[in-house]
C-alpha angles and dihedrals in degrees: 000000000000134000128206123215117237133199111239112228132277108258110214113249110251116222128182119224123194109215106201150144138123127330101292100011094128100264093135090047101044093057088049095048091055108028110109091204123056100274136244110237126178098201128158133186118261110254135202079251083071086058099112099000096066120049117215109185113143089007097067090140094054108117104174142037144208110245100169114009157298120245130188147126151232124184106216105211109305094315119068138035110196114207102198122207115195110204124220104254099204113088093230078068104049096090076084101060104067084065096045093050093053104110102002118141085216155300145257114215105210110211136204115203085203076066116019102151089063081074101073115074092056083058094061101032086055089044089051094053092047083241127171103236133152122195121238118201105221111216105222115190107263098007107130106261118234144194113264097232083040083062089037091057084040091055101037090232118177102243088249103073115082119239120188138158119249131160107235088200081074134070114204081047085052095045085063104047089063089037092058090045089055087053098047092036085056084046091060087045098039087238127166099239120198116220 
Protein backbone atom coordinates (compact mmCIF):
# COMPACT_ATOMS: atom_id res chain seq x y z
CA UNK A 1 0.00 0.00 0.00
CA UNK A 2 0.99 3.45 -0.77
CA UNK A 3 1.32 6.47 1.20
CA UNK A 4 1.09 9.34 0.28
CA UNK A 5 3.42 12.43 1.88
CA UNK A 6 1.72 15.10 3.23
CA UNK A 7 2.75 18.66 4.04
CA UNK A 8 2.34 19.31 7.21
CA UNK A 9 0.45 22.70 7.81
CA UNK A 10 1.55 25.93 7.90
CA UNK A 11 1.84 27.01 11.62
CA UNK A 12 0.95 30.71 12.01
CA UNK A 13 4.13 32.99 12.98
CA UNK A 14 3.83 34.28 16.94
CA UNK A 15 4.73 37.74 17.53
CA UNK A 16 4.79 39.59 20.84
CA UNK A 17 3.15 43.52 21.01
CA UNK A 18 3.73 45.81 23.79
CA UNK A 19 0.59 47.90 24.35
CA UNK A 20 1.67 50.87 26.18
CA UNK A 21 1.42 54.46 26.86
CA UNK A 22 0.66 57.01 30.21
CA UNK A 23 -1.57 56.20 33.34
CA UNK A 24 -5.48 56.08 31.54
CA UNK A 25 -4.57 56.09 28.04
CA UNK A 26 -6.79 52.84 27.18
CA UNK A 27 -4.14 50.11 27.42
CA UNK A 28 -6.30 47.91 29.34
CA UNK A 29 -9.04 48.50 26.97
CA UNK A 30 -7.42 48.24 24.00
CA UNK A 31 -6.08 44.59 24.79
CA UNK A 32 -9.59 43.68 25.80
CA UNK A 33 -11.24 45.20 22.67
CA UNK A 34 -9.10 43.19 20.48
CA UNK A 35 -8.11 39.87 22.44
CA UNK A 36 -9.84 36.93 20.95
CA UNK A 37 -9.57 34.99 24.28
CA UNK A 38 -10.92 36.30 27.49
CA UNK A 39 -7.94 38.42 28.67
CA UNK A 40 -5.38 38.36 31.76
CA UNK A 41 -5.53 41.62 33.63
CA UNK A 42 -3.69 42.46 36.59
CA UNK A 43 -5.98 45.31 37.83
CA UNK A 44 -6.31 46.71 41.38
CA UNK A 45 -8.63 49.25 42.91
CA UNK A 46 -7.35 52.75 43.35
CA UNK A 47 -6.58 53.41 47.12
CA UNK A 48 -6.28 56.63 49.37
CA UNK A 49 -2.27 55.38 49.17
CA UNK A 50 -2.60 56.72 45.19
CA UNK A 51 -3.59 60.33 46.80
CA UNK A 52 -0.31 62.41 45.69
CA UNK A 53 1.69 59.50 43.78
CA UNK A 54 -1.14 59.04 40.59
CA UNK A 55 -2.21 61.69 38.98
CA UNK A 56 -5.64 61.64 37.85
CA UNK A 57 -6.31 64.67 35.82
CA UNK A 58 -8.57 64.02 32.92
CA UNK A 59 -9.17 60.36 34.27
CA UNK A 60 -11.15 61.38 37.62
CA UNK A 61 -13.47 58.55 37.12
CA UNK A 62 -10.63 55.88 36.88
CA UNK A 63 -11.01 53.58 39.66
CA UNK A 64 -8.19 50.63 38.92
CA UNK A 65 -4.99 50.20 37.68
CA UNK A 66 -2.57 47.64 35.86
CA UNK A 67 0.42 46.68 38.28
CA UNK A 68 1.78 44.02 36.55
CA UNK A 69 0.31 43.57 33.05
CA UNK A 70 -2.27 42.95 30.49
CA UNK A 71 -2.10 39.71 28.21
CA UNK A 72 -4.21 38.72 25.16
CA UNK A 73 -4.26 37.60 21.40
CA UNK A 74 -5.41 37.99 18.01
CA UNK A 75 -4.59 35.76 15.33
CA UNK A 76 -4.21 38.23 11.84
CA UNK A 77 -5.46 35.73 8.50
CA UNK A 78 -3.32 32.45 8.52
CA UNK A 79 -0.58 33.97 9.05
CA UNK A 80 -0.03 35.78 12.58
CA UNK A 81 -0.89 35.26 15.96
CA UNK A 82 -0.35 38.63 18.01
CA UNK A 83 0.45 38.00 22.13
CA UNK A 84 -0.34 41.70 23.75
CA UNK A 85 1.16 42.78 26.55
CA UNK A 86 -0.41 45.75 28.15
CA UNK A 87 2.25 47.67 30.37
CA UNK A 88 1.54 49.11 33.56
CA UNK A 89 1.41 53.15 32.83
CA UNK A 90 2.18 54.42 36.29
CA UNK A 91 6.16 54.82 36.95
CA UNK A 92 6.04 52.90 40.24
CA UNK A 93 5.28 50.24 37.76
CA UNK A 94 8.18 50.65 34.99
CA UNK A 95 10.53 48.40 36.56
CA UNK A 96 8.03 45.87 34.31
CA UNK A 97 8.51 46.98 31.40
CA UNK A 98 12.47 46.02 30.61
CA UNK A 99 11.02 41.85 30.87
CA UNK A 100 8.19 42.33 28.95
CA UNK A 101 10.11 44.06 26.14
CA UNK A 102 12.54 41.36 25.83
CA UNK A 103 11.74 39.81 22.66
CA UNK A 104 8.70 42.09 21.34
CA UNK A 105 8.54 42.95 17.52
CA UNK A 106 7.25 46.17 18.62
CA UNK A 107 4.63 48.63 20.49
CA UNK A 108 1.91 50.93 20.00
CA UNK A 109 1.90 53.99 22.58
CA UNK A 110 -1.63 54.88 22.98
CA UNK A 111 -1.97 58.40 23.64
CA UNK A 112 -4.39 60.47 25.19
CA UNK A 113 -4.32 64.51 24.00
CA UNK A 114 -6.07 65.19 27.46
CA UNK A 115 -2.48 63.85 28.44
CA UNK A 116 0.00 64.04 25.84
CA UNK A 117 3.19 64.45 27.85
CA UNK A 118 2.54 60.93 29.45
CA UNK A 119 3.52 59.94 26.39
CA UNK A 120 6.88 60.61 26.52
CA UNK A 121 8.48 58.68 28.18
CA UNK A 122 7.21 55.63 26.13
CA UNK A 123 8.64 57.40 23.44
CA UNK A 124 12.16 57.32 24.92
CA UNK A 125 12.07 54.10 26.70
CA UNK A 126 10.92 52.37 22.93
CA UNK A 127 13.91 54.76 21.04
CA UNK A 128 16.45 53.51 23.56
CA UNK A 129 15.70 49.92 22.88
CA UNK A 130 15.87 50.45 19.35
CA UNK A 131 11.93 49.18 19.47
CA UNK A 132 9.15 49.29 16.34
CA UNK A 133 6.42 51.20 17.75
CA UNK A 134 3.66 53.52 16.14
CA UNK A 135 1.61 55.89 18.22
CA UNK A 136 -2.21 55.69 18.30
CA UNK A 137 -4.08 58.63 19.36
CA UNK A 138 -6.77 57.33 21.51
CA UNK A 139 -10.38 59.58 20.98
CA UNK A 140 -11.73 60.00 24.29
CA UNK A 141 -15.26 61.46 24.40
CA UNK A 142 -14.90 64.90 24.97
CA UNK A 143 -11.17 65.08 24.67
CA UNK A 144 -10.31 68.18 22.02
CA UNK A 145 -9.66 66.55 18.65
CA UNK A 146 -6.42 67.35 16.93
CA UNK A 147 -4.61 67.15 13.69
CA UNK A 148 -2.31 64.09 13.44
CA UNK A 149 1.03 66.11 12.33
CA UNK A 150 -0.29 68.76 15.05
CA UNK A 151 0.28 65.49 17.76
CA UNK A 152 3.62 64.44 15.65
CA UNK A 153 5.22 68.18 16.24
CA UNK A 154 3.72 67.77 19.83
CA UNK A 155 5.46 64.68 20.27
CA UNK A 156 8.48 65.39 18.61
CA UNK A 157 8.06 61.98 16.41
CA UNK A 158 10.67 61.24 13.72
CA UNK A 159 8.47 61.30 10.36
CA UNK A 160 8.99 57.72 10.08
CA UNK A 161 6.78 56.32 12.88
CA UNK A 162 3.30 56.01 12.04
CA UNK A 163 0.81 57.80 14.05
CA UNK A 164 -2.84 57.18 13.52
CA UNK A 165 -6.29 57.61 15.58
CA UNK A 166 -7.99 54.74 16.62
CA UNK A 167 -10.77 54.21 19.49
CA UNK A 168 -9.41 51.30 21.98
CA UNK A 169 -12.79 50.84 23.08
CA UNK A 170 -13.07 49.05 19.28
CA UNK A 171 -11.86 46.19 17.96
CA UNK A 172 -11.50 46.27 14.03
CA UNK A 173 -9.53 50.43 15.06
CA UNK A 174 -7.54 48.58 17.27
CA UNK A 175 -6.77 45.61 14.65
CA UNK A 176 -5.18 48.13 12.71
CA UNK A 177 -3.47 49.58 14.68
CA UNK A 178 -1.58 46.45 15.20
CA UNK A 179 -1.88 45.79 12.08
CA UNK A 180 -0.21 49.01 11.11
CA UNK A 181 2.62 48.36 13.92
CA UNK A 182 3.42 44.56 12.14
CA UNK A 183 3.83 46.46 8.83
CA UNK A 184 5.94 49.11 10.03
CA UNK A 185 7.76 46.73 12.39
CA UNK A 186 8.68 44.12 8.33
CA UNK A 187 9.68 47.75 6.73
CA UNK A 188 12.54 48.25 9.43
CA UNK A 189 13.55 44.61 8.75
CA UNK A 190 13.05 44.63 5.32
CA UNK A 191 10.73 41.89 5.81
CA UNK A 192 7.93 40.44 3.04
CA UNK A 193 4.61 41.03 5.16
CA UNK A 194 1.14 39.07 4.12
CA UNK A 195 -2.07 41.10 4.33
Amino acid sequence: MAFARSERPRLPTAIKILVAGGFGAGKTTMVGAVSETRPLRTEEVLTDRGIGVDDLTSVEAKRTTTVAMDFGRITLGNDYVLYLFGTPGQERFWFVWDELAEGSLGAVILADTRRLADCFPSIDYFERRGTPFVVAVNCFEGAQKFDLDEVRLALQLNPSVPIIMCDARKRESSREVLITLVKHSARLRAEPVGS
